[in-house]
PDB file of C-alpha atoms in Angstrom:
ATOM      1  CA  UNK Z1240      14.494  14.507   3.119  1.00 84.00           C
ATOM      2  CA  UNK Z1241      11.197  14.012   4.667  1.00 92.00           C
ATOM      3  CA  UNK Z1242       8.503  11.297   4.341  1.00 95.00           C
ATOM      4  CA  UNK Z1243       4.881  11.185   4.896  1.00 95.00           C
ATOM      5  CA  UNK Z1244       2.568   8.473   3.934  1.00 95.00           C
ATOM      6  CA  UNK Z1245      -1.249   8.670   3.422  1.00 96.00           C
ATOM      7  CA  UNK Z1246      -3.311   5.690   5.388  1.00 94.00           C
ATOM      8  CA  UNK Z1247      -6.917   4.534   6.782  1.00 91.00           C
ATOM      9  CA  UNK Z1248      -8.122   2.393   8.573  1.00 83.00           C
ATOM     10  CA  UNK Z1249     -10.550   0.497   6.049  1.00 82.00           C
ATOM     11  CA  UNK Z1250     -10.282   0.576   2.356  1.00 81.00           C
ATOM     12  CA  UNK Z1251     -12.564   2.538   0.391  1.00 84.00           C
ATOM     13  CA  UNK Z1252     -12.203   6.197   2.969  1.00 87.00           C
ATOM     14  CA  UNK Z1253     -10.723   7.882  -0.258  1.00 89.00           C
ATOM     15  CA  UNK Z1254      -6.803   7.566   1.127  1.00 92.00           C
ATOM     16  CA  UNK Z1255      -5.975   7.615  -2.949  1.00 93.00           C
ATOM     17  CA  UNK Z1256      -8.025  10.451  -3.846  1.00 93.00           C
ATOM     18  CA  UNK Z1257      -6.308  12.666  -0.946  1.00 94.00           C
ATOM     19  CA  UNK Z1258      -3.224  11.241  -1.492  1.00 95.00           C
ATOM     20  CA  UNK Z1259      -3.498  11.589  -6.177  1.00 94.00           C
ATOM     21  CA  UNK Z1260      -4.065  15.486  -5.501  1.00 95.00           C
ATOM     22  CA  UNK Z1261      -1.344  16.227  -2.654  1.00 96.00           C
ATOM     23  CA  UNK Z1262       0.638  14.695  -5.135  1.00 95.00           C
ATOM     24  CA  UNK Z1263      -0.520  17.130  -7.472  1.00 95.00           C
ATOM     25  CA  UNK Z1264       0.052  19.894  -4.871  1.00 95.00           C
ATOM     26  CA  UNK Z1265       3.673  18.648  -3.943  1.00 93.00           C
ATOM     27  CA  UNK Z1266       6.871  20.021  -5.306  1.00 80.00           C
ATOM     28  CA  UNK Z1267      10.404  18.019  -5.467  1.00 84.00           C
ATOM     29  CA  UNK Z1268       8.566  14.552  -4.594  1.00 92.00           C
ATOM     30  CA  UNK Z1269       9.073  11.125  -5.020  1.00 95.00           C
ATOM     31  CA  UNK Z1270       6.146   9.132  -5.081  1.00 96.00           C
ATOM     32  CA  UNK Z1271       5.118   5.762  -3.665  1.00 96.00           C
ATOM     33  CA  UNK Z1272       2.205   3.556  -4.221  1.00 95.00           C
ATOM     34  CA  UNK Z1273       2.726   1.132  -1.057  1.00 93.00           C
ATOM     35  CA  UNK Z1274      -0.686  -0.732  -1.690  1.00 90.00           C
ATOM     36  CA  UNK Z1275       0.951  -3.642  -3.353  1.00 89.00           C
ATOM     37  CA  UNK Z1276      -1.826  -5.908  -3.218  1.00 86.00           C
ATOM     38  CA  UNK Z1277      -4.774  -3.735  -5.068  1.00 85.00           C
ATOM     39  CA  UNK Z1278      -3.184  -0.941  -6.024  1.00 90.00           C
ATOM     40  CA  UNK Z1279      -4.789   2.302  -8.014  1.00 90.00           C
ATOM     41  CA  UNK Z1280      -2.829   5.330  -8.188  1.00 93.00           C
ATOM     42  CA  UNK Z1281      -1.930   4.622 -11.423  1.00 93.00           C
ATOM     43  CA  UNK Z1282      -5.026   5.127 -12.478  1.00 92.00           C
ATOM     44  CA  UNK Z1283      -5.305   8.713 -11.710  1.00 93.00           C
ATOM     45  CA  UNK Z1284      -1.354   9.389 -12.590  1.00 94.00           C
ATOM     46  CA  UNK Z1285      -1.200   7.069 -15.712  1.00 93.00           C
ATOM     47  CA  UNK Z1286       2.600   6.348 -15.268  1.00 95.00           C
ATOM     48  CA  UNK Z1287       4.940   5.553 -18.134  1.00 96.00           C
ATOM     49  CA  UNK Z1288       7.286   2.730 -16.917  1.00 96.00           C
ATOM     50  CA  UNK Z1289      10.867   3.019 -17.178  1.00 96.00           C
ATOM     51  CA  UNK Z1290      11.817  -0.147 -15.666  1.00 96.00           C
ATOM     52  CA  UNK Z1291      10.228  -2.960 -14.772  1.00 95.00           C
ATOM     53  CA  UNK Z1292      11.544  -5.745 -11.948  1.00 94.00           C
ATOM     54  CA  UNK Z1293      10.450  -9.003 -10.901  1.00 94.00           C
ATOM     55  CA  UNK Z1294       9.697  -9.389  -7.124  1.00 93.00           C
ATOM     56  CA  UNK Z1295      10.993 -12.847  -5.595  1.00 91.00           C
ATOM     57  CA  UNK Z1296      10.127 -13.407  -1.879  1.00 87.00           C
ATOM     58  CA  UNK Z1297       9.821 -17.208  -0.154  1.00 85.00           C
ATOM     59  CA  UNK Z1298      10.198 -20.634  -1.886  1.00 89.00           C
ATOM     60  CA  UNK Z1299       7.478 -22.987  -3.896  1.00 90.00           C
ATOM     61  CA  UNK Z1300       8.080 -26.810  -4.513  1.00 93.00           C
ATOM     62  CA  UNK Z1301       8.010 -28.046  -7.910  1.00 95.00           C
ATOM     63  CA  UNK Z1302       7.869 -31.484  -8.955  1.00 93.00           C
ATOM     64  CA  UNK Z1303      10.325 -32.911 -11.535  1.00 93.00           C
ATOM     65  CA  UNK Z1304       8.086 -35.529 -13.267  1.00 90.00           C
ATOM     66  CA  UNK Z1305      10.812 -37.196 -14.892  1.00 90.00           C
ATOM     67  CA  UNK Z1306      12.530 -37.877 -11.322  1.00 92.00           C
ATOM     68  CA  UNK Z1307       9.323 -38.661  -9.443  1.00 91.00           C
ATOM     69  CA  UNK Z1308       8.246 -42.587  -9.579  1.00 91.00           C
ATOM     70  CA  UNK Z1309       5.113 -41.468  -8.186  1.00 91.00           C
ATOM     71  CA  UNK Z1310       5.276 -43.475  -4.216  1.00 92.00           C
ATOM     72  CA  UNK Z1311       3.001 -40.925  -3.208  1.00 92.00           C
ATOM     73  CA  UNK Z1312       4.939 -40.136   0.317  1.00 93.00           C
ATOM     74  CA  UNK Z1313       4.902 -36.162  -0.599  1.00 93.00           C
ATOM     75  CA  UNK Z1314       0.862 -36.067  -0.875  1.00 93.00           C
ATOM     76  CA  UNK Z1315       0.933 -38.022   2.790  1.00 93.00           C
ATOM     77  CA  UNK Z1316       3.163 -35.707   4.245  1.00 93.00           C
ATOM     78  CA  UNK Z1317       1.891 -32.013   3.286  1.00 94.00           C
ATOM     79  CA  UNK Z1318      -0.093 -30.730   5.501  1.00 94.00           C
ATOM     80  CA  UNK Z1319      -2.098 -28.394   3.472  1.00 93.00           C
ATOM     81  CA  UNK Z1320      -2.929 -30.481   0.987  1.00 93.00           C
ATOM     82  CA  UNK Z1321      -0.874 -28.937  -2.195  1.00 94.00           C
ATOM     83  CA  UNK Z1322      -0.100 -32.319  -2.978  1.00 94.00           C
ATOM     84  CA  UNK Z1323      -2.102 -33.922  -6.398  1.00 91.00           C
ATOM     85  CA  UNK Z1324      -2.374 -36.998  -8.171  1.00 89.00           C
ATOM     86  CA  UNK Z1325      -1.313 -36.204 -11.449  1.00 86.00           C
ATOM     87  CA  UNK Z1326      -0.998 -39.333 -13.704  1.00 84.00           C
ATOM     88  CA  UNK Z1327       1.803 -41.860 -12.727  1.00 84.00           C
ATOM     89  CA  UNK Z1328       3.650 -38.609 -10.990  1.00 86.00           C
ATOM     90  CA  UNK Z1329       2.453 -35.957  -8.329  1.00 92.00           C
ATOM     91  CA  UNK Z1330       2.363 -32.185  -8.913  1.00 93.00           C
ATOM     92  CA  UNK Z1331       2.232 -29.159  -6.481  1.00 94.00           C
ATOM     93  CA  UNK Z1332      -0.561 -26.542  -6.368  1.00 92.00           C
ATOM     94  CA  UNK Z1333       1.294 -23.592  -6.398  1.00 86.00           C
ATOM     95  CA  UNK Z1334      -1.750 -21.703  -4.542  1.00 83.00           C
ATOM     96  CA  UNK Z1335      -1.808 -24.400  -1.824  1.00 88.00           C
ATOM     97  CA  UNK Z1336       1.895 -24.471  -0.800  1.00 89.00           C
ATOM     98  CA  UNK Z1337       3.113 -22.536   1.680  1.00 88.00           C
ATOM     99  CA  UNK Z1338       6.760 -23.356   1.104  1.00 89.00           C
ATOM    100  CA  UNK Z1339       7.280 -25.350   4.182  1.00 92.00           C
ATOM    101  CA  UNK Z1340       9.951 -27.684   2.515  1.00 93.00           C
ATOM    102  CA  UNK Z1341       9.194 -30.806   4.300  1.00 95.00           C
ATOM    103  CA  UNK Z1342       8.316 -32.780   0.642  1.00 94.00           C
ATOM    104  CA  UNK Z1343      11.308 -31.466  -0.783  1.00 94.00           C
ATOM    105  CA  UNK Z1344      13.560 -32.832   2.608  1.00 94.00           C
ATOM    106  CA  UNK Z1345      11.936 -35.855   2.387  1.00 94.00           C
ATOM    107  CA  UNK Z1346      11.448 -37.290  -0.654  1.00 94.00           C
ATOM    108  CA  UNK Z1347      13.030 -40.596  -1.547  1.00 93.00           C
ATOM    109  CA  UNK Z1348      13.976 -39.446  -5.340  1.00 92.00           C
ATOM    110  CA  UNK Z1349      14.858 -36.142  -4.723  1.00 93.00           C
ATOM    111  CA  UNK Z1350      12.945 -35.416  -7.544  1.00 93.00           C
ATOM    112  CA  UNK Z1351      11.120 -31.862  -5.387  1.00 94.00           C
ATOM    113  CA  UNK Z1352      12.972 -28.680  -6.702  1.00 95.00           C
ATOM    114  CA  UNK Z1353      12.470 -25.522  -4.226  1.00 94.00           C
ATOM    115  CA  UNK Z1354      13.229 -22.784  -6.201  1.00 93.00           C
ATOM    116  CA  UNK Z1355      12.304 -18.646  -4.888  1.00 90.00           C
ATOM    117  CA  UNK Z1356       8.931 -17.758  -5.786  1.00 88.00           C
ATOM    118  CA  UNK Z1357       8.313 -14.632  -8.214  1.00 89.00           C
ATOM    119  CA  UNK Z1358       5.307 -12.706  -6.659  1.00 90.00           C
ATOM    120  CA  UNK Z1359       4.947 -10.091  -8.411  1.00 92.00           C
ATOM    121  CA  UNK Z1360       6.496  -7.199  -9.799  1.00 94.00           C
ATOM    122  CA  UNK Z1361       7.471  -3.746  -9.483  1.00 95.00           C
ATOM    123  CA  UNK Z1362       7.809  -0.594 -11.258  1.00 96.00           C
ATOM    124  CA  UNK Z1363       9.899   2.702 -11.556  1.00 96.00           C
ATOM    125  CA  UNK Z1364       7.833   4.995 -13.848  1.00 96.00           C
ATOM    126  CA  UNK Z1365       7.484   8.768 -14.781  1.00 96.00           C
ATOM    127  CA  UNK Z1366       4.052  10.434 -13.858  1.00 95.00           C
ATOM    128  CA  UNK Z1367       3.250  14.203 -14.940  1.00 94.00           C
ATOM    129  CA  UNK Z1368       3.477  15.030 -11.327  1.00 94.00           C
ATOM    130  CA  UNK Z1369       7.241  13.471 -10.913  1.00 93.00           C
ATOM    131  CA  UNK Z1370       9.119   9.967 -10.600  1.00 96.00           C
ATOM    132  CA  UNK Z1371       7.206   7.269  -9.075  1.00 97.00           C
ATOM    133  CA  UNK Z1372       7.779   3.845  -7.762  1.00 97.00           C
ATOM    134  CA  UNK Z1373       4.903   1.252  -7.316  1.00 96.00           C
ATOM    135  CA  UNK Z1374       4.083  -2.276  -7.754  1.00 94.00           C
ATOM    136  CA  UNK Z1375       1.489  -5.399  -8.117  1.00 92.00           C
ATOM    137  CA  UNK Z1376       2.002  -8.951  -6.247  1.00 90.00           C
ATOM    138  CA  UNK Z1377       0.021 -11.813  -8.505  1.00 88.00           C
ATOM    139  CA  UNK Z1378      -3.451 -12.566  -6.815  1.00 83.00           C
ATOM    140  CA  UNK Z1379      -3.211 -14.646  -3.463  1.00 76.00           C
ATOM    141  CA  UNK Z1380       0.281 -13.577  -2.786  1.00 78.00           C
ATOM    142  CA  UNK Z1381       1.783 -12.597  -0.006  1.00 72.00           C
ATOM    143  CA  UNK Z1382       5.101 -10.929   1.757  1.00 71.00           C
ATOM    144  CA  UNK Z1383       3.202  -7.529   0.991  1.00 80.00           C
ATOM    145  CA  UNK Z1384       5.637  -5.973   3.631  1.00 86.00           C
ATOM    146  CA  UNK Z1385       8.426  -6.898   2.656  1.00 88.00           C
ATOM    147  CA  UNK Z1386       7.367  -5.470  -0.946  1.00 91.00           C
ATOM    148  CA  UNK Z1387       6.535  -2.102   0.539  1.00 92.00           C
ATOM    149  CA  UNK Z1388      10.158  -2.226   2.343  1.00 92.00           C
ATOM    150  CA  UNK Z1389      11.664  -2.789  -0.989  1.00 93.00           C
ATOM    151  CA  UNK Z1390       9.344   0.074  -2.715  1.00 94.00           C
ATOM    152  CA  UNK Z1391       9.986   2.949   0.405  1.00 94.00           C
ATOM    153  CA  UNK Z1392      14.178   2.011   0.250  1.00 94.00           C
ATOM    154  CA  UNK Z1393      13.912   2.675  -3.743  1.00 95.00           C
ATOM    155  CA  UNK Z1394      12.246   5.485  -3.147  1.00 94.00           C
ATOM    156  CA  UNK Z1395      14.555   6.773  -0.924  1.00 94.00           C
ATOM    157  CA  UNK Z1396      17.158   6.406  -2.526  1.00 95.00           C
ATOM    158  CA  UNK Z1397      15.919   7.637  -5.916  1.00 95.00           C
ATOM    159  CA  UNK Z1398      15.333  10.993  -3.959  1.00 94.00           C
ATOM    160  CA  UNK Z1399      18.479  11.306  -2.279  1.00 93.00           C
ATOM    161  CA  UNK Z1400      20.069  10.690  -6.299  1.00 93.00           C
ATOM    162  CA  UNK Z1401      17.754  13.475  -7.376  1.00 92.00           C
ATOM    163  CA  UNK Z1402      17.783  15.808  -4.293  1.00 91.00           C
ATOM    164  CA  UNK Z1403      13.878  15.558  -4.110  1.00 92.00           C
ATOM    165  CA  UNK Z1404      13.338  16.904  -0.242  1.00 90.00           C
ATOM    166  CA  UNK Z1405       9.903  14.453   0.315  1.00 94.00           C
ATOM    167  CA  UNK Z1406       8.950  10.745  -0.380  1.00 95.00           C
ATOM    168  CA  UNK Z1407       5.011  10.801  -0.625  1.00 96.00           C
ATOM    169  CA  UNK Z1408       3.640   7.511   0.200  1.00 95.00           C
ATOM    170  CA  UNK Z1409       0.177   6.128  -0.679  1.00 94.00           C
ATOM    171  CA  UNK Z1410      -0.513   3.886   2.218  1.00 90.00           C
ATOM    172  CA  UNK Z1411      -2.570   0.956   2.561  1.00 87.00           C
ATOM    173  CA  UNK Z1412      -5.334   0.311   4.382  1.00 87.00           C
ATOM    174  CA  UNK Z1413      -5.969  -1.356   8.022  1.00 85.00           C
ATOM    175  CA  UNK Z1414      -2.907  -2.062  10.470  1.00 82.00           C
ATOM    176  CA  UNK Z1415      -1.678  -5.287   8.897  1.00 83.00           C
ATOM    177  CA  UNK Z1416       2.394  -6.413   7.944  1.00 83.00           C
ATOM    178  CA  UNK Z1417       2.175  -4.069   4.736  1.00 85.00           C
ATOM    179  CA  UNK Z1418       1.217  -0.926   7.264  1.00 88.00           C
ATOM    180  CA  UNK Z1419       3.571  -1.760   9.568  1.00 88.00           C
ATOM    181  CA  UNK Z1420       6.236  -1.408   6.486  1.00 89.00           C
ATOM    182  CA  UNK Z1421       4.847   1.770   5.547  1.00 89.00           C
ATOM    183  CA  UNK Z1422       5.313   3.448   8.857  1.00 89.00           C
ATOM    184  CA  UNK Z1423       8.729   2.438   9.744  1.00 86.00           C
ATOM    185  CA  UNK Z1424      11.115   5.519   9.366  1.00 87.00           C
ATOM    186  CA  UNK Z1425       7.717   7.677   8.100  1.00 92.00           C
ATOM    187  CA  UNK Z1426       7.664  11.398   9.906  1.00 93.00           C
ATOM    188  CA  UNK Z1427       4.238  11.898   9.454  1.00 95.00           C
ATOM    189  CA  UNK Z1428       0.988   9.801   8.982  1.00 95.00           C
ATOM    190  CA  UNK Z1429      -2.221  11.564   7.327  1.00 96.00           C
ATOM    191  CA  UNK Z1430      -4.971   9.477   8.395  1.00 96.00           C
ATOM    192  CA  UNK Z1431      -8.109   9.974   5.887  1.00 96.00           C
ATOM    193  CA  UNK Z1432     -11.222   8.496   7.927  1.00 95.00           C
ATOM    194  CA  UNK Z1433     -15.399   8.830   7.650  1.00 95.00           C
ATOM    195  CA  UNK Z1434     -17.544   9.954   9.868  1.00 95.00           C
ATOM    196  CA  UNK Z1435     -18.893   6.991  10.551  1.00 94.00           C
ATOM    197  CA  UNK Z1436     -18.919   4.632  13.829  1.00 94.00           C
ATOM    198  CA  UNK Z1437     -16.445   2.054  12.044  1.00 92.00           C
ATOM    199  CA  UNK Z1438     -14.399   4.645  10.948  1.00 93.00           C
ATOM    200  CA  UNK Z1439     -13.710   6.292  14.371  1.00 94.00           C
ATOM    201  CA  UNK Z1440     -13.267   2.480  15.251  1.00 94.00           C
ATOM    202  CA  UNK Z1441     -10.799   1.965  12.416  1.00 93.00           C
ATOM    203  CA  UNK Z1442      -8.967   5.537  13.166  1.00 94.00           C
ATOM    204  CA  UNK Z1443      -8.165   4.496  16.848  1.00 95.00           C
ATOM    205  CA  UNK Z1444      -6.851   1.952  15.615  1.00 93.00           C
ATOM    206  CA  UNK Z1445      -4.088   2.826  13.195  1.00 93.00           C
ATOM    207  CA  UNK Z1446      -3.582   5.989  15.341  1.00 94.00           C
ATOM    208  CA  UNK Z1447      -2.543   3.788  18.128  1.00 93.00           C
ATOM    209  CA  UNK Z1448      -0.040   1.983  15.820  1.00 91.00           C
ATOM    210  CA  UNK Z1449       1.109   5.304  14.771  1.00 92.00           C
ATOM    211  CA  UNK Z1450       1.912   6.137  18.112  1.00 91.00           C
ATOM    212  CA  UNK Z1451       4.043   2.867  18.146  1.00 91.00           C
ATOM    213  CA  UNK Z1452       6.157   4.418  16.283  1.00 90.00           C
ATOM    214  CA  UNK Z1453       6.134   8.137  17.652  1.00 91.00           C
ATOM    215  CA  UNK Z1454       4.902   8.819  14.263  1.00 93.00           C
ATOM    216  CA  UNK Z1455       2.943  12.540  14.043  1.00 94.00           C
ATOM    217  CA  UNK Z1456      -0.286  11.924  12.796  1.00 95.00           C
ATOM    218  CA  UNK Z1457      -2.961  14.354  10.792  1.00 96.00           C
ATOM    219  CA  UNK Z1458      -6.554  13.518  10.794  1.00 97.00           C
ATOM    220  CA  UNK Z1459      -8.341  14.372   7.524  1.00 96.00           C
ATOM    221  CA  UNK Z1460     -12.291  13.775   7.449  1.00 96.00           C
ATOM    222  CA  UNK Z1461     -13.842  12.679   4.127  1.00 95.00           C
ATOM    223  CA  UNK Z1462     -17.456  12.932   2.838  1.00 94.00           C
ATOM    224  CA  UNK Z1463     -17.808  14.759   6.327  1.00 95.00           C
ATOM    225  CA  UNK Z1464     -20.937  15.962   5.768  1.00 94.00           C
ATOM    226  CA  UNK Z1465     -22.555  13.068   5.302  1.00 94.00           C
ATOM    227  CA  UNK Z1466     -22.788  13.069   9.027  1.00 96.00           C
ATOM    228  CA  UNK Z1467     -22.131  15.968  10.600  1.00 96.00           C
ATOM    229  CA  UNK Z1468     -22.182  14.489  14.365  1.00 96.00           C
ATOM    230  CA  UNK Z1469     -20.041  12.098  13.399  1.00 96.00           C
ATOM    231  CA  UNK Z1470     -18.082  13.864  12.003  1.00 96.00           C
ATOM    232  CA  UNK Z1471     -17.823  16.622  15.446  1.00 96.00           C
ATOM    233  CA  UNK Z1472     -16.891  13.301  17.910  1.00 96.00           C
ATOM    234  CA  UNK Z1473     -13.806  12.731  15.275  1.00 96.00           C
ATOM    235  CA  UNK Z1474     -12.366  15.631  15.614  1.00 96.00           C
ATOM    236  CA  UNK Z1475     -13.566  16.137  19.287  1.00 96.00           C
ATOM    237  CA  UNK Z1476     -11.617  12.513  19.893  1.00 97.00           C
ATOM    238  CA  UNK Z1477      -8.413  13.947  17.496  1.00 96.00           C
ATOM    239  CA  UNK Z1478      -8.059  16.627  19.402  1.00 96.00           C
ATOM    240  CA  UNK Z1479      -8.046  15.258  22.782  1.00 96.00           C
ATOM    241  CA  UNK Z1480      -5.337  12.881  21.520  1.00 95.00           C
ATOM    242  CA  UNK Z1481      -3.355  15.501  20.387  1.00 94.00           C
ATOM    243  CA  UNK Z1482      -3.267  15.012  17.000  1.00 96.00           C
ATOM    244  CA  UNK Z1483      -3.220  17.855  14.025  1.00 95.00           C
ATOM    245  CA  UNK Z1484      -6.480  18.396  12.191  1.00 95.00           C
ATOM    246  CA  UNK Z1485      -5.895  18.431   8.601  1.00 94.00           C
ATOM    247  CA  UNK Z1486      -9.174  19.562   7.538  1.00 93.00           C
ATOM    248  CA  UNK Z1487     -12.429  18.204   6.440  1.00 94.00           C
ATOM    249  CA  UNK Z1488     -13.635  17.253   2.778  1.00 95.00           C
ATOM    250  CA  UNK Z1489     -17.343  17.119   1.557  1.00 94.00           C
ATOM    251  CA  UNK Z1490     -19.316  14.043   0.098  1.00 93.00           C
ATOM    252  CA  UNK Z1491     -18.577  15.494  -3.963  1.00 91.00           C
ATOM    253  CA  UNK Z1492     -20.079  13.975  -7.284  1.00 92.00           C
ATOM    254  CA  UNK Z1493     -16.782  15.464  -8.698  1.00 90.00           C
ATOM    255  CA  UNK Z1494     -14.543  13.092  -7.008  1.00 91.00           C
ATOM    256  CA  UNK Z1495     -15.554  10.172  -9.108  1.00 92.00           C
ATOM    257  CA  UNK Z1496     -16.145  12.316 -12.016  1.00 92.00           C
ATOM    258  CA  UNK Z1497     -12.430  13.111 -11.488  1.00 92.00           C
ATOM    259  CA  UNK Z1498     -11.790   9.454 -11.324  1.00 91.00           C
ATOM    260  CA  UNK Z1499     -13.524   8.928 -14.513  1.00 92.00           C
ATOM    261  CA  UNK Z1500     -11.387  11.378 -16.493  1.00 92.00           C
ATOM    262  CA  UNK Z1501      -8.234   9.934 -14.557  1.00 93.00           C
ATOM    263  CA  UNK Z1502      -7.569  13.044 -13.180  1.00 93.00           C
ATOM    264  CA  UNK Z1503      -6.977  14.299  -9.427  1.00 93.00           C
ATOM    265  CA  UNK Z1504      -9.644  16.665  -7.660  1.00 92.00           C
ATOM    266  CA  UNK Z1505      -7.127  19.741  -8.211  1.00 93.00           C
ATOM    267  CA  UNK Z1506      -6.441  18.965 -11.474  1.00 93.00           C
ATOM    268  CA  UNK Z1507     -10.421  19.567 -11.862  1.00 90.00           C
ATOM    269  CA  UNK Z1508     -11.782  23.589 -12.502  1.00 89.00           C
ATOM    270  CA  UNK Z1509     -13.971  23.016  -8.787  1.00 89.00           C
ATOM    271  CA  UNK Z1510     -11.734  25.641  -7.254  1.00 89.00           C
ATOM    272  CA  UNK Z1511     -14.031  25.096  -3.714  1.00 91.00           C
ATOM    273  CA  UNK Z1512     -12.738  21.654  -3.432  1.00 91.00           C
ATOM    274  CA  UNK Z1513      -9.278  22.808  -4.971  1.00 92.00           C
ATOM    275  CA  UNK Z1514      -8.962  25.683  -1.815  1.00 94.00           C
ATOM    276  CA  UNK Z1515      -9.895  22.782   0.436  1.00 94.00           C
ATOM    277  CA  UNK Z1516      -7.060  20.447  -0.614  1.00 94.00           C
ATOM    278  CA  UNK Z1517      -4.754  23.356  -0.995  1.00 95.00           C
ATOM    279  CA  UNK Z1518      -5.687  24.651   2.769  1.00 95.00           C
ATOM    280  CA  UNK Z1519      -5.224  20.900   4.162  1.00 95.00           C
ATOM    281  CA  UNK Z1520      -1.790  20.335   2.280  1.00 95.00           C
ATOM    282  CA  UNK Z1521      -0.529  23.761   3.472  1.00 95.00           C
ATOM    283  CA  UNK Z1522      -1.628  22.356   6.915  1.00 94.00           C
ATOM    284  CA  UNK Z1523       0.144  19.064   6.343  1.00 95.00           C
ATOM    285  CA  UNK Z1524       3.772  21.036   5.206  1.00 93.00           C
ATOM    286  CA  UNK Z1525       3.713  23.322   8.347  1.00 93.00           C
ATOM    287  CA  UNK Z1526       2.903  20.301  10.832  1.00 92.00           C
ATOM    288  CA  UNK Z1527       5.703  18.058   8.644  1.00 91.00           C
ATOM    289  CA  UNK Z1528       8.303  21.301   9.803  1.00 88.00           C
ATOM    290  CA  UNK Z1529       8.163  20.701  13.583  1.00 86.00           C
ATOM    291  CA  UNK Z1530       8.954  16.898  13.027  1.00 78.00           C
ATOM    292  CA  UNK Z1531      12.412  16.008  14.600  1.00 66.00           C
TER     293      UNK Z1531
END
């Protein structure tokens, strides 16, 4: 079983649009949204949802207004200010607290529950393209990593139950905790950048965490003709760094129109973006076969 997992530098490079139609182009696949806090490949791949589980990660405090006598030494001693006034008792802003515990040590009345904190949720569902596991944290929540742990380990293991050969990972963007979760045990990273100043900027970047974990990495170009130049000193800079070319992909009206119909690019009759995709995957599969 081999894994490979679709990231950029900056959001918006068209990671899910690659990654929607290699899905497409994949056989005996498990797939993985990993971009737990904005997700979208379930908008192109409409899954039906088998099961649903909450996702508990850190602790909140929680006030028990019939215990508190409202002295107030709680709001004095939080340092971020979750704290309130809230009649003759106190109550905890949920989005304030950071779960630090020192309220719920202290208080006099013991009246400060700490119970875990449900972030969000996640989701095994069937797409037309195969099984797929993804997820969504609530708004302004965080432990994203240890999420997209969770999410790669379930899709691991739902391959090795159905003797699916490849986990196919849609990534998430930049080179924070929730990419660092996504590489770990990954065999190959296919970077999707623009030709654009920031994006060689943004490339370097998650190529060098790549390389912290001896992670093969395949460049892939978007909207390359947008600038052409650019476009050259990518590939110029990929090469010297040793790393695969996986093709370059043209600025295309039908990519959104694809979007629109919630459909992937070769699910669409443009067969010259179609060979593209096809070339770039075959390109991916024969680099993926000389990983240790």
């Amino acid at each position: 079983m081999r894994e490979i997992v679709v990231i950029s530098g900056k959001g918006g490079a068209g990671k899910t649009s690659m990654a929607g139609a290699f899905a497409h182009l994949a056989q005996n696949a498990i797939l993985c949204d990993l971009d737990v806090d904005a997700p979208d490949l379930h908008l192109l791949l409409a899954p039906q949802v088998r099961s649903e589980e909450p996702f508990h990660s850190g602790h909140e405090a929680v006030i028990d207004p019939a215990r508190c006598v409202g002295c107030g030494q709680c709001a004095e001693l939080c340092r971020f200010d979750a704290v309130r006034e809230d009649g003759d008792a106190y109550r905890v802003d949920s989005l304030a607290c950071e779960g630090c515990k020192v309220c719920v040590a202290l208080c006099p009345e013991q009246a400060i529950d700490f119970p875990e904190k449900h972030c969000g949720q996640w989701y095994v569902s069937d797409t037309r393209f195969g099984p797929m596991v993804h997820a969504q944290l609530f708004p302004g929540e965080e432990n994203s990593g240890r999420l997209v742990t969770l999410l790669k380990q379930k899709g691991r293991a739902m391959a090795e139950e159905r003797g699916l050969d490849l986990v196919l990972c849609d990534g998430t963007p930049g080179i924070g905790c929730p990419v660092i979760s996504s590489m770990a045990g990954t065999d190959l990273a296919v970077i999707v950048t623009e030709p654009t100043p920031s994006g060689l900027h943004d490339l370097k970047r998650v190529a060098e965490l790549c390389g912290r974990f001896r992670t093969k990495v395949a460049v892939l170009v978007n909207k390359w003709d947008v600038n052409p130049a650019m476009t050259e000193e990518i590939e110029t800079w990929s090469s010297a760094q040793g790393y695969t070319l996986a093709g370059r992909f043209p600025h295309d009206r039908a990519v959104v129109d694809a979007m629109l119909e919630r459909k992937v690019l070769t699910e669409t009759d443009n067969a010259e973006l179609a060979a593209i995709l096809n070339a770039s995957w075959a390109g991916i599969l024969a680099l993926l076969d000389t990983c240790n």
